[in-house]
PDB file of C-alpha atoms in Angstrom:
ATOM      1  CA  UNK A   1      53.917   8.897  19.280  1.00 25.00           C
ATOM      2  CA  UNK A   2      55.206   7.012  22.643  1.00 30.00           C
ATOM      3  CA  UNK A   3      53.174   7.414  25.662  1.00 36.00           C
ATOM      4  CA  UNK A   4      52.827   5.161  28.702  1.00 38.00           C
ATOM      5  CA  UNK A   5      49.329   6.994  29.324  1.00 39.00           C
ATOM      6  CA  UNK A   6      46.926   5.210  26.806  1.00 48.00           C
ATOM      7  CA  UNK A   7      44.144   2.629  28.812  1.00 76.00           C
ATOM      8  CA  UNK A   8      45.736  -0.941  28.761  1.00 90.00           C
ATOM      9  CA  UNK A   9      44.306  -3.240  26.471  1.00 92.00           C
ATOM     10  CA  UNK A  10      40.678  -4.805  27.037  1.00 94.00           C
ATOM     11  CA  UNK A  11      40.800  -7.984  28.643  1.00 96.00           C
ATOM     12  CA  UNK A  12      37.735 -10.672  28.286  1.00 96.00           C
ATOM     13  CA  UNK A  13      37.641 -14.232  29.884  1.00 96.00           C
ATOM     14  CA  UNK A  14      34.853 -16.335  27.805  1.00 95.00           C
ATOM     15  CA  UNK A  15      32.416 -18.939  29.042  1.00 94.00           C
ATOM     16  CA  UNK A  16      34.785 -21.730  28.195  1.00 93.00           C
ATOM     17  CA  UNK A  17      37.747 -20.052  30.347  1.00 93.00           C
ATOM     18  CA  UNK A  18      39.766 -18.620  27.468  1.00 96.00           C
ATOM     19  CA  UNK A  19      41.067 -15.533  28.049  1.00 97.00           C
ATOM     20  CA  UNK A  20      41.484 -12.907  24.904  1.00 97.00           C
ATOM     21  CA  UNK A  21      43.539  -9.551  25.419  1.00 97.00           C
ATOM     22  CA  UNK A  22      42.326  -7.172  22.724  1.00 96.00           C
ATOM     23  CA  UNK A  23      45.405  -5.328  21.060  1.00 95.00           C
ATOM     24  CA  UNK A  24      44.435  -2.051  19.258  1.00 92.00           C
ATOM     25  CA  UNK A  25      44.611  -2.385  15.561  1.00 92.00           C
ATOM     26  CA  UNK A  26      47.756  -0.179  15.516  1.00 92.00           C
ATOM     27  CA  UNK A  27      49.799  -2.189  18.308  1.00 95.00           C
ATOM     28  CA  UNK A  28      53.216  -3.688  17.556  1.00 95.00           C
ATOM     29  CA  UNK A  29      51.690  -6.961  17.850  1.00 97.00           C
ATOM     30  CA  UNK A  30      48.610  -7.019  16.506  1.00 96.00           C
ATOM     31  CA  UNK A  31      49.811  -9.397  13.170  1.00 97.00           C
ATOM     32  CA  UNK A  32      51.915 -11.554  15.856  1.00 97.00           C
ATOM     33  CA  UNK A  33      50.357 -14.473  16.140  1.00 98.00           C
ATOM     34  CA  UNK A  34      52.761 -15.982  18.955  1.00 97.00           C
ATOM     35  CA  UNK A  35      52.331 -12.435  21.073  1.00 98.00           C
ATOM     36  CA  UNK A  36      48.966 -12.580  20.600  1.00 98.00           C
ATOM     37  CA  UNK A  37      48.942 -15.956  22.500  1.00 98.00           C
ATOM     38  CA  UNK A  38      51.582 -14.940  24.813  1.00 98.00           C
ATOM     39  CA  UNK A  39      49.765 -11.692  26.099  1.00 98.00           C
ATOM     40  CA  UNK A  40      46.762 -14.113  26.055  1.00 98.00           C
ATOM     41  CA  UNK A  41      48.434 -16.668  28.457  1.00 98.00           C
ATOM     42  CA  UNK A  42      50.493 -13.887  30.710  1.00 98.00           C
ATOM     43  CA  UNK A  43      46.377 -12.447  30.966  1.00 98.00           C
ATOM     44  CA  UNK A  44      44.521 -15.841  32.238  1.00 98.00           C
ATOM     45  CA  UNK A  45      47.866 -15.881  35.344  1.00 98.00           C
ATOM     46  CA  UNK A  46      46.730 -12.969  36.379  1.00 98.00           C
ATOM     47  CA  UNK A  47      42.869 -13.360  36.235  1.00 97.00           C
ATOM     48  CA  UNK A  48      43.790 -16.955  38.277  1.00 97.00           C
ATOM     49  CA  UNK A  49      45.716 -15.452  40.750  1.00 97.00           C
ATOM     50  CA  UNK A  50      44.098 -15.279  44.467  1.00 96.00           C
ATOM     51  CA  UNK A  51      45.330 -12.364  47.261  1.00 93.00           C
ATOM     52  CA  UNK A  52      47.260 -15.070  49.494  1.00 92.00           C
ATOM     53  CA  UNK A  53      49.037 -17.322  47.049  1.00 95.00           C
ATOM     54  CA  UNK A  54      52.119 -16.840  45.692  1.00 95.00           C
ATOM     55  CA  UNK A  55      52.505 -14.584  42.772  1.00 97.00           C
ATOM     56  CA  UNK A  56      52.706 -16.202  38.999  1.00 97.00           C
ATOM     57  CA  UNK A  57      56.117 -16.650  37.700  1.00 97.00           C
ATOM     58  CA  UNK A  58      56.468 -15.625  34.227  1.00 98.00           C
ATOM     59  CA  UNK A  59      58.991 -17.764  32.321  1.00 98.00           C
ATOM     60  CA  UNK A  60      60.313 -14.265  30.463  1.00 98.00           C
ATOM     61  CA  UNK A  61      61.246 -15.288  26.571  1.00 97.00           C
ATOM     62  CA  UNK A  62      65.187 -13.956  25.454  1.00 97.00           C
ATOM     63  CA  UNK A  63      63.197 -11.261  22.956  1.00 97.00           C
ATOM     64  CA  UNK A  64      61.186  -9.932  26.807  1.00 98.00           C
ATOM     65  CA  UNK A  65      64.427 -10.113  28.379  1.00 98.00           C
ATOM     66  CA  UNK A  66      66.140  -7.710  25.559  1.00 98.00           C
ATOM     67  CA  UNK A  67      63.450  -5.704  25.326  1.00 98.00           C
ATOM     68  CA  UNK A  68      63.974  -5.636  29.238  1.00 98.00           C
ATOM     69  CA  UNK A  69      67.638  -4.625  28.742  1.00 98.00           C
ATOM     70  CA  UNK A  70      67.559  -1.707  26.176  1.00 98.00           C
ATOM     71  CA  UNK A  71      64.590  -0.123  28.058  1.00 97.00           C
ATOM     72  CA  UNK A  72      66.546  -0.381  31.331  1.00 98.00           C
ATOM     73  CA  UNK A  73      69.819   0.929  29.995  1.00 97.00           C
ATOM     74  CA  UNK A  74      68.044   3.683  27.715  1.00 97.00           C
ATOM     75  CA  UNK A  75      66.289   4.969  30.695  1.00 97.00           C
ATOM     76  CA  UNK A  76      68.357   4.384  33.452  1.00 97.00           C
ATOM     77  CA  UNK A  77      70.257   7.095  30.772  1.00 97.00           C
ATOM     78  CA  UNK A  78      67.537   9.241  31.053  1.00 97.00           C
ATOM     79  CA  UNK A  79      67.070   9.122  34.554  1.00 98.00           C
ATOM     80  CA  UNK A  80      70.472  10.682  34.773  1.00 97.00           C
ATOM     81  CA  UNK A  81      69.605  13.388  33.082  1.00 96.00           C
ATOM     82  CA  UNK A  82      66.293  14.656  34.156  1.00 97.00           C
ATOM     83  CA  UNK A  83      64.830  12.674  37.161  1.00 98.00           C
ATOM     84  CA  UNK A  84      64.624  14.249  40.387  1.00 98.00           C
ATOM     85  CA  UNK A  85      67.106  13.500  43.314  1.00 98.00           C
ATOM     86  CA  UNK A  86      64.717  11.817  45.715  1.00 98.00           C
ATOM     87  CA  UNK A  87      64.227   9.323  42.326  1.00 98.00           C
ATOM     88  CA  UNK A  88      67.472   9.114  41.714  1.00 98.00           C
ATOM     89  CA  UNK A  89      68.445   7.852  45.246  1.00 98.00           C
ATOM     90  CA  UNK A  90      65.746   6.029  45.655  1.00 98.00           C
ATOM     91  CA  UNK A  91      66.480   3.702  42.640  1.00 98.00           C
ATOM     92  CA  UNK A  92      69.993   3.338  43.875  1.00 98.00           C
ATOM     93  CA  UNK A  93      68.653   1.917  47.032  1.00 98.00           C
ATOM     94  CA  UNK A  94      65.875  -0.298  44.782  1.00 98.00           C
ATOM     95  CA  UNK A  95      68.906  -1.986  42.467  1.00 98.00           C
ATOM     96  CA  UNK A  96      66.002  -3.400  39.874  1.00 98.00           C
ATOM     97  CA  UNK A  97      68.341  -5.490  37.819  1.00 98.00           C
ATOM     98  CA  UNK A  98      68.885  -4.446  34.191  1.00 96.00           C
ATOM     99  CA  UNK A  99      69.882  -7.776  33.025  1.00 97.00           C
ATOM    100  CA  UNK A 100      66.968  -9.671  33.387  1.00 98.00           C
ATOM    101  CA  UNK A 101      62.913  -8.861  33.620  1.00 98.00           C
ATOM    102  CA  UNK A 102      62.211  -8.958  37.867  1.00 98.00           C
ATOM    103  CA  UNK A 103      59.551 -11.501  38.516  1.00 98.00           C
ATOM    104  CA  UNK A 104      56.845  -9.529  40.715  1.00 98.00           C
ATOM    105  CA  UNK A 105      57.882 -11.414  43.983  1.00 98.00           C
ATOM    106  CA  UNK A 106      61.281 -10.198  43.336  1.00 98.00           C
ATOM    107  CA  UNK A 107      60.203  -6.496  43.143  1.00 98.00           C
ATOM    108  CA  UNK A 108      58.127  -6.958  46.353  1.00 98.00           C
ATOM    109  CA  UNK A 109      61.321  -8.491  48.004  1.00 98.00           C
ATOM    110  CA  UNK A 110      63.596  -5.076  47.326  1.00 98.00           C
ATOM    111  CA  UNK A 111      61.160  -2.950  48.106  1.00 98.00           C
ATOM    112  CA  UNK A 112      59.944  -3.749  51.209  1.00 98.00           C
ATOM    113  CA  UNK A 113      63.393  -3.429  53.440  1.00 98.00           C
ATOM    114  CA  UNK A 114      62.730   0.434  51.856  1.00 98.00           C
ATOM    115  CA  UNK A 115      58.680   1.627  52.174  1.00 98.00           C
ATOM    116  CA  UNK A 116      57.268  -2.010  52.775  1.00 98.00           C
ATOM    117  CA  UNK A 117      55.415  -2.060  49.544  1.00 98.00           C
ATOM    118  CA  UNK A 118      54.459  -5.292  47.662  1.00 98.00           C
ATOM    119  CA  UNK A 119      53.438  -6.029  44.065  1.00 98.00           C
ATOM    120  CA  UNK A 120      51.109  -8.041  43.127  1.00 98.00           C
ATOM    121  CA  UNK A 121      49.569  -9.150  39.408  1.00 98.00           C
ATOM    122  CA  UNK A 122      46.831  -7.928  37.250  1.00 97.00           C
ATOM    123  CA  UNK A 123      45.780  -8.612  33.625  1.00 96.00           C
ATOM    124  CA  UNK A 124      45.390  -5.425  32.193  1.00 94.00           C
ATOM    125  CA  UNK A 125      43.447  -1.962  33.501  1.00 92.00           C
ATOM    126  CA  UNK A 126      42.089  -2.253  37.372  1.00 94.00           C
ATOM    127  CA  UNK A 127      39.248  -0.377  38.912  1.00 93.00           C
ATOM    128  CA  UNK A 128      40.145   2.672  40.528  1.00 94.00           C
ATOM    129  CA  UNK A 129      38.554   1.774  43.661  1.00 96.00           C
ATOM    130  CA  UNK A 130      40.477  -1.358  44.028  1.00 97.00           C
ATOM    131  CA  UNK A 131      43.798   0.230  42.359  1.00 97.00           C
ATOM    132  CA  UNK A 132      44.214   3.592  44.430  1.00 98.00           C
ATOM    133  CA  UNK A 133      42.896   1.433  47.566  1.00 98.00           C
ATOM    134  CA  UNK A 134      45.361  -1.145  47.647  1.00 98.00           C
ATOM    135  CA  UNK A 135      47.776   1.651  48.171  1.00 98.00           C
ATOM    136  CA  UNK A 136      46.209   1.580  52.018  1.00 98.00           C
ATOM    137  CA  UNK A 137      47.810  -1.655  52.661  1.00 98.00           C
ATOM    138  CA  UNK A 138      51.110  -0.888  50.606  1.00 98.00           C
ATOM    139  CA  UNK A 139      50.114  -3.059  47.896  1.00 98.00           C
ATOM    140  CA  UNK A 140      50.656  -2.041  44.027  1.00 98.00           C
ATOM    141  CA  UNK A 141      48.659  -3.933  41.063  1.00 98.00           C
ATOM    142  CA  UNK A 142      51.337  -4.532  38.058  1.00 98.00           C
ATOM    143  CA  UNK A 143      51.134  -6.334  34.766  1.00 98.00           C
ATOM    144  CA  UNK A 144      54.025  -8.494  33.902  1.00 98.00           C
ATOM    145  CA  UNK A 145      54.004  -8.595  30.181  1.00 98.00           C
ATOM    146  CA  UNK A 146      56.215  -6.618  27.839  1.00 98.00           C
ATOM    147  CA  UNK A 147      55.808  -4.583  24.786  1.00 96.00           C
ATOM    148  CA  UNK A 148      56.523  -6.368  21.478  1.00 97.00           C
ATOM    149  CA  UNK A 149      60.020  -6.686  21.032  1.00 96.00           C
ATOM    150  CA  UNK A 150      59.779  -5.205  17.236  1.00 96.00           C
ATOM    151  CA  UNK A 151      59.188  -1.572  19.459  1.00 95.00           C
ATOM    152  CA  UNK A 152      61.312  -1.854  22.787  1.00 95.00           C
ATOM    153  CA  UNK A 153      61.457   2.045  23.216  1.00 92.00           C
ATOM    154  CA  UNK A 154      57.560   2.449  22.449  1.00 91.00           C
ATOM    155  CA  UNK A 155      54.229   0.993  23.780  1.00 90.00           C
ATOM    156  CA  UNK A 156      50.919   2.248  23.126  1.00 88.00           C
ATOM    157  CA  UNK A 157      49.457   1.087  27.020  1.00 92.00           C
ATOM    158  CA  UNK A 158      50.957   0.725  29.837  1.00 93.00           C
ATOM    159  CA  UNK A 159      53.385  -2.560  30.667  1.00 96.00           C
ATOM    160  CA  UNK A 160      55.994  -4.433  32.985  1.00 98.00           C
ATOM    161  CA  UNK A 161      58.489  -1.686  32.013  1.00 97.00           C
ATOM    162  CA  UNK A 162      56.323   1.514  32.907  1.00 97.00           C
ATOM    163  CA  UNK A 163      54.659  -0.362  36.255  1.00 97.00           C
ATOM    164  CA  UNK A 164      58.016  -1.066  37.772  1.00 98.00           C
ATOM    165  CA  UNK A 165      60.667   0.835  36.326  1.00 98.00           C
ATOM    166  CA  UNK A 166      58.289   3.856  36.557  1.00 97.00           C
ATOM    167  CA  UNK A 167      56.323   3.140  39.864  1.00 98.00           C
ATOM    168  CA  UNK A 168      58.608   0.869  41.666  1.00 98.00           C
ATOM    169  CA  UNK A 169      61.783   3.488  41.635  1.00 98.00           C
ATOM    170  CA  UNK A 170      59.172   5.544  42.510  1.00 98.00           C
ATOM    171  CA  UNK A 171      57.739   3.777  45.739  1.00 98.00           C
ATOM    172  CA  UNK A 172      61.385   3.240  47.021  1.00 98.00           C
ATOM    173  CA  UNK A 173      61.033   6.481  47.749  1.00 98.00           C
ATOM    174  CA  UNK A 174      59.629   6.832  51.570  1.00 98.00           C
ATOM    175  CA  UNK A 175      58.509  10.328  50.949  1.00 98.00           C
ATOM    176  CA  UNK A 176      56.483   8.738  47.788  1.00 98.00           C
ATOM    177  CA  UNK A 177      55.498   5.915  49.046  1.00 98.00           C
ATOM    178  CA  UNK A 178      53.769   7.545  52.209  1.00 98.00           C
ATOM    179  CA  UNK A 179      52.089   9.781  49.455  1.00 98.00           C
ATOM    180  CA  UNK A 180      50.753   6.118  47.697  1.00 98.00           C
ATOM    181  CA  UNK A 181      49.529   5.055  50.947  1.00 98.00           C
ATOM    182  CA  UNK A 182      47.749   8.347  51.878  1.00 98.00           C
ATOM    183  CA  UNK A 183      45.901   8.113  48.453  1.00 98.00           C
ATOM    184  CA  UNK A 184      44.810   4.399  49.757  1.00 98.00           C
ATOM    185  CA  UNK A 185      43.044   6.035  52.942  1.00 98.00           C
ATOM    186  CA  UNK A 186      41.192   8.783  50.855  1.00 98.00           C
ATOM    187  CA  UNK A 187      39.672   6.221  48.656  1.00 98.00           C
ATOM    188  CA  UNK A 188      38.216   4.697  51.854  1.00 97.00           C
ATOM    189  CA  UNK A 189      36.631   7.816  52.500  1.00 96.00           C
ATOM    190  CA  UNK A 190      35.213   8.702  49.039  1.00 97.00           C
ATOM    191  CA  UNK A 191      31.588   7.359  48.299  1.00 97.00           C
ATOM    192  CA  UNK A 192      30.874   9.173  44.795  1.00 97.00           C
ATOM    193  CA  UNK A 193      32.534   8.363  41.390  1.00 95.00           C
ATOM    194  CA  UNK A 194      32.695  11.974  41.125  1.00 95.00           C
ATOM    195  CA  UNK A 195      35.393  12.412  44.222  1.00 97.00           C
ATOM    196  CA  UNK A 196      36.928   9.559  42.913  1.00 96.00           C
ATOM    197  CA  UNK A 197      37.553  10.699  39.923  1.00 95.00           C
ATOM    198  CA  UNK A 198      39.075  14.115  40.916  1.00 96.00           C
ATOM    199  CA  UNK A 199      41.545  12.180  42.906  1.00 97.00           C
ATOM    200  CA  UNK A 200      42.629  10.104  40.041  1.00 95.00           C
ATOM    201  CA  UNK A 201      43.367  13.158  37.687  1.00 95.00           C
ATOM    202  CA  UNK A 202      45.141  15.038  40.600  1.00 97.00           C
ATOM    203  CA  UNK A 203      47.170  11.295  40.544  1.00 97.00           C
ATOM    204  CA  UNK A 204      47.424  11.935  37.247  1.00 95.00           C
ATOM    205  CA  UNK A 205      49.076  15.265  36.998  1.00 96.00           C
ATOM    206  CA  UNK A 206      51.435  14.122  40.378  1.00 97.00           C
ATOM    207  CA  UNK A 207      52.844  10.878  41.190  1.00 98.00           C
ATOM    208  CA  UNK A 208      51.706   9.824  37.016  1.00 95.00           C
ATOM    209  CA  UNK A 209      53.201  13.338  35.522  1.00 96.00           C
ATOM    210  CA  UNK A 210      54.693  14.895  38.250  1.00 97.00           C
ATOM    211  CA  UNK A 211      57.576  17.811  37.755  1.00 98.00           C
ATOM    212  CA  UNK A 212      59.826  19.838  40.049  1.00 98.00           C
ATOM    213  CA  UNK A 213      62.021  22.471  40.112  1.00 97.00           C
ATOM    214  CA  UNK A 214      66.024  21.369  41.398  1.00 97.00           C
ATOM    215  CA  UNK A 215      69.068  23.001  40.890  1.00 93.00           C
ATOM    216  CA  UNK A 216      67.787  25.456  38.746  1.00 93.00           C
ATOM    217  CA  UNK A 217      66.619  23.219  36.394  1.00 96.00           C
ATOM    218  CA  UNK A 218      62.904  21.280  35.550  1.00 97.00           C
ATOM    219  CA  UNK A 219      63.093  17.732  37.025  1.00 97.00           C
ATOM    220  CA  UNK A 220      60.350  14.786  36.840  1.00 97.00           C
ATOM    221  CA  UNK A 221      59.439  12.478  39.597  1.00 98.00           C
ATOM    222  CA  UNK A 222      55.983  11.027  38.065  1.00 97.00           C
ATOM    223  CA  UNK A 223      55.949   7.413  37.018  1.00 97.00           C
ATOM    224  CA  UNK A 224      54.467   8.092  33.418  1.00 94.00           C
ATOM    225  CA  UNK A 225      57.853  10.386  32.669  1.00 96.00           C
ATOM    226  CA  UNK A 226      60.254   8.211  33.934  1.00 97.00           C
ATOM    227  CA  UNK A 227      59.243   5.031  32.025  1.00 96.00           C
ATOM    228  CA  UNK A 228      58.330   6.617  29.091  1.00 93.00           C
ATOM    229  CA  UNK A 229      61.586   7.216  26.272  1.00 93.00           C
ATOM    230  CA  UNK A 230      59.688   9.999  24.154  1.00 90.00           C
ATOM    231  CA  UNK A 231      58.386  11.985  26.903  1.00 91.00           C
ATOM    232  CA  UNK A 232      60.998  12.341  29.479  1.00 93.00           C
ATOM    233  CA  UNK A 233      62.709  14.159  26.108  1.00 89.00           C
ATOM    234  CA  UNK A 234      59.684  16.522  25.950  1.00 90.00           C
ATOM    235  CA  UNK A 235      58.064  17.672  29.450  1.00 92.00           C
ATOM    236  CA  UNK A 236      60.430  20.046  29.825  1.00 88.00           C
ATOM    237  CA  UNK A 237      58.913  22.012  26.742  1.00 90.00           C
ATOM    238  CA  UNK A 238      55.596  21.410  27.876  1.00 93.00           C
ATOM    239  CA  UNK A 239      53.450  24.803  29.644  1.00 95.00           C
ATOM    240  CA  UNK A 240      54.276  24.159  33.759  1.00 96.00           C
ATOM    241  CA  UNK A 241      51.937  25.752  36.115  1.00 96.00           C
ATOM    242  CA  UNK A 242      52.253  26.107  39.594  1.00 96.00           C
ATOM    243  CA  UNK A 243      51.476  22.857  42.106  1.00 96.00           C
ATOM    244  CA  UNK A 244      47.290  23.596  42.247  1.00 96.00           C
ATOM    245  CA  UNK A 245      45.462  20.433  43.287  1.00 96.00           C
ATOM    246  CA  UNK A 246      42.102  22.290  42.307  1.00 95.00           C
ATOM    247  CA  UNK A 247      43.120  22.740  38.529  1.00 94.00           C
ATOM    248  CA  UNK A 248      44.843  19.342  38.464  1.00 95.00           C
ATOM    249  CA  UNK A 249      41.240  17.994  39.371  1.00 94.00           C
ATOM    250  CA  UNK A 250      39.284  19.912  36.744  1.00 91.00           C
ATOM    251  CA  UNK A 251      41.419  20.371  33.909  1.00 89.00           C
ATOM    252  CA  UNK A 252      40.840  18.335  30.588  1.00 82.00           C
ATOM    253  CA  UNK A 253      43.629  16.531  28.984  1.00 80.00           C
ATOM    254  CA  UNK A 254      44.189  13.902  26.407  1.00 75.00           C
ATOM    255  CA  UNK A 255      45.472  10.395  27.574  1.00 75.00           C
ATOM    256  CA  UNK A 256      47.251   9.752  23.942  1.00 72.00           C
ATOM    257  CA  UNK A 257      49.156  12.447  23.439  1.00 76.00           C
ATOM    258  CA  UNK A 258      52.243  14.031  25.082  1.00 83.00           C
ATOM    259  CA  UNK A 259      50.914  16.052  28.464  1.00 88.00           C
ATOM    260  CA  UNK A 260      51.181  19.995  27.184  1.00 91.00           C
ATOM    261  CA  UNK A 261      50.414  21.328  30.440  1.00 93.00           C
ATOM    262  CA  UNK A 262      52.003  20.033  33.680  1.00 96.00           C
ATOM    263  CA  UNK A 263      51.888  21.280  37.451  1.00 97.00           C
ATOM    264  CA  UNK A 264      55.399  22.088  38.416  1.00 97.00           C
ATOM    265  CA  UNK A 265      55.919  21.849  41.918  1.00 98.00           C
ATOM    266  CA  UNK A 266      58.887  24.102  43.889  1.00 98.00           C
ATOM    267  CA  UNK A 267      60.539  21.675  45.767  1.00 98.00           C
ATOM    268  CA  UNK A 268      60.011  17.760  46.870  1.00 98.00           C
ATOM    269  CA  UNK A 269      59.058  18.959  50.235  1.00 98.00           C
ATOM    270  CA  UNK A 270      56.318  21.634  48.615  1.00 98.00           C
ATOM    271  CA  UNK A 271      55.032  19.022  47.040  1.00 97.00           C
ATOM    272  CA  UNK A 272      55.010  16.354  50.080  1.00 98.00           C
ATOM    273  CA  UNK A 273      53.202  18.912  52.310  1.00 98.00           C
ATOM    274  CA  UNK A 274      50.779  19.805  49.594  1.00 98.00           C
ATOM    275  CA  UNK A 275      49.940  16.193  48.206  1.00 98.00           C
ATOM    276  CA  UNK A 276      50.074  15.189  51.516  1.00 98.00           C
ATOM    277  CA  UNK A 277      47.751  17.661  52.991  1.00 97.00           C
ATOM    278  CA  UNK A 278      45.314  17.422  50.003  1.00 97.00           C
ATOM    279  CA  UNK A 279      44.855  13.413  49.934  1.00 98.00           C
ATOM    280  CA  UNK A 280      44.860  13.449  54.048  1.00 97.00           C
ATOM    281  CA  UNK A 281      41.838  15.385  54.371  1.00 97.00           C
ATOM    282  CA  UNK A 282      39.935  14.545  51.002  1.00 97.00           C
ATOM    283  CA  UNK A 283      35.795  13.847  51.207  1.00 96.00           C
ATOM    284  CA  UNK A 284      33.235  13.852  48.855  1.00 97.00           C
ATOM    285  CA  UNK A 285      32.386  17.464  48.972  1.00 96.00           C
ATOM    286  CA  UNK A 286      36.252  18.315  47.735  1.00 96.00           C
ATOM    287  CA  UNK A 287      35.329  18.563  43.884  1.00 94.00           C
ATOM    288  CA  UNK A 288      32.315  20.796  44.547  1.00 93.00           C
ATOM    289  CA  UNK A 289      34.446  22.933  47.283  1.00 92.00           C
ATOM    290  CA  UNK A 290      37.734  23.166  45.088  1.00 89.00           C
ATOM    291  CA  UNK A 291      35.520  24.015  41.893  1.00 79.00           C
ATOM    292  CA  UNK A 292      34.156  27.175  43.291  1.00 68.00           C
ATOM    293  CA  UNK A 293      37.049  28.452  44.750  1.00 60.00           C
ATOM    294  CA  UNK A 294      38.798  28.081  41.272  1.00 54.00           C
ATOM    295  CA  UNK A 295      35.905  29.457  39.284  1.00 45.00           C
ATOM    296  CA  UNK A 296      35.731  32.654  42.120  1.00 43.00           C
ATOM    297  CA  UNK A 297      39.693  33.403  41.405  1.00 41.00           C
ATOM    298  CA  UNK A 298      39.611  32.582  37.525  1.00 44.00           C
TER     299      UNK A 298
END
């Protein structure tokens, strides 16, 4: 089963300063001694790296950099065929190479001519205070190491390939990228891990799994379905509902598997003005609110 949606690999930095990034026992890698070691390595760069000072350079090996071009192609095939037209146009404008892996720096260089957002590193999962808030100053946390190159259509957590080839056409987008930075403000707002989570699954089931109807057909925008192979093939056989930020906050879904129930929005615009409207004016009391004014309709 391919999904971009399973939690990044644990991450632990020992007394002694080595840094160990703990593969699940069914990950392409996990009997790879020399992946091991190179995850390991790409991990401690990030954990070094200080807001301020220039982002690591990762000297990319030739089986990253294939792995970098059948993704890219594969996808870009994909994208083609069942990505949205904001998406679409906005990766024209973005150009990510598909011949070589884009150092971070480089990322932050085409995108900010477009929405002004910059990338900067991070070793495996982030807190989601400190990832949804950088989106206030335009900034996006990204790994920068790539699935094993025994699997280049599959990864069991999220890597270089889903942060920018998912997000980063994403973000070119000035429509989407105002949405990013709007999530950045609510954050500021939000005081109770409760809040904060309802934010993150309405994320989730938006700008992560996001769908829309276009030319009469079902189109994806969210960053989870355009970097992932398998299920960019599937959403459109998945259950859509209508755009609801209420049930997006409350409903229960599994992380591992395929996404069986998506929110379908009508249009881009719908779903501007709604996800716009929603994040703008979040608090702490929106969970509670929301909940009861699904349970009194339901």
């Amino acid at each position: 089963m391919f999904t971009e949606a399973q939690l990044y690999s644990p991450v632990t930095r020992e007394s002694d300063g080595d840094v160990t990034v703990h593969l699940c026992d069914d990950h392409p890698g996990i009997n790879d001694e020399d992946y091991r070691a190179r995850r390991n390595a790409i991990a401690a760069l990030a954990l070094d790296y200080q807001p301020g000072n220039p982002v690591p350079h990762i000297d990319y090996t030739d089986d990253e950099q294939q792995v970098w071009r059948i993704a890219s192609a594969e996808l870009a095939r994909k994208h083609e065929a069942y990505a949205c037209r904001e998406v679409r146009e906005a990766a024209a404008r973005l150009a990510l190479p598909h011949e070589h892996i884009p150092q971070l720096d480089e990322v932050s260089r085409y995108l900010r001519p477009l929405t002004g957002f910059r990338y900067v590193p991070a070793a495996g999962l982030v807190p989601l205070r400190e990832f949804f808030g950088s989106f206030a100053d335009r900034t996006f946390h990204s790994t920068q190491y790539l699935r094993h190159h025994s699997a280049p259509l599959y990864t069991p957590e999220p890597d270089a390939i889903h942060e920018i080839i998912g997000h980063a056409n994403q973000l070119a987008s000035p429509r989407f990228a105002g949405l990013y930075e709007t999530v950045g403000a609510a954050v500021a707002r939000l005081e109770t891990d409760v809040a904060l989570k309802f934010l993150a699954d309405v994320f989730w089931f938006s700008l992560e799994f996001g769908v829309v109807r276009e030319d009469g057909e079902i189109r994806c925008y969210g960053a989870g379905l355009l970097s992932s192979y398998g299920e960019i093939e599937e959403f459109r056989q998945a259950t859509l509902r209508p755009l609801d930020v209420a049930r997006m906050g409350t409903i229960s879904y599994d992380i591992t598997h395929y996404q069986p129930v998506l929110f379908c929005a009508d249009s881009v615009d719908q779903l501007v003005d709604v996800l716009g409207e929603f994040f703008a004016t979040m608090d702490d009391d929106t969970p509670a609110r929301l909940g009861r004014s699904t349970h009194s309709i339901s």
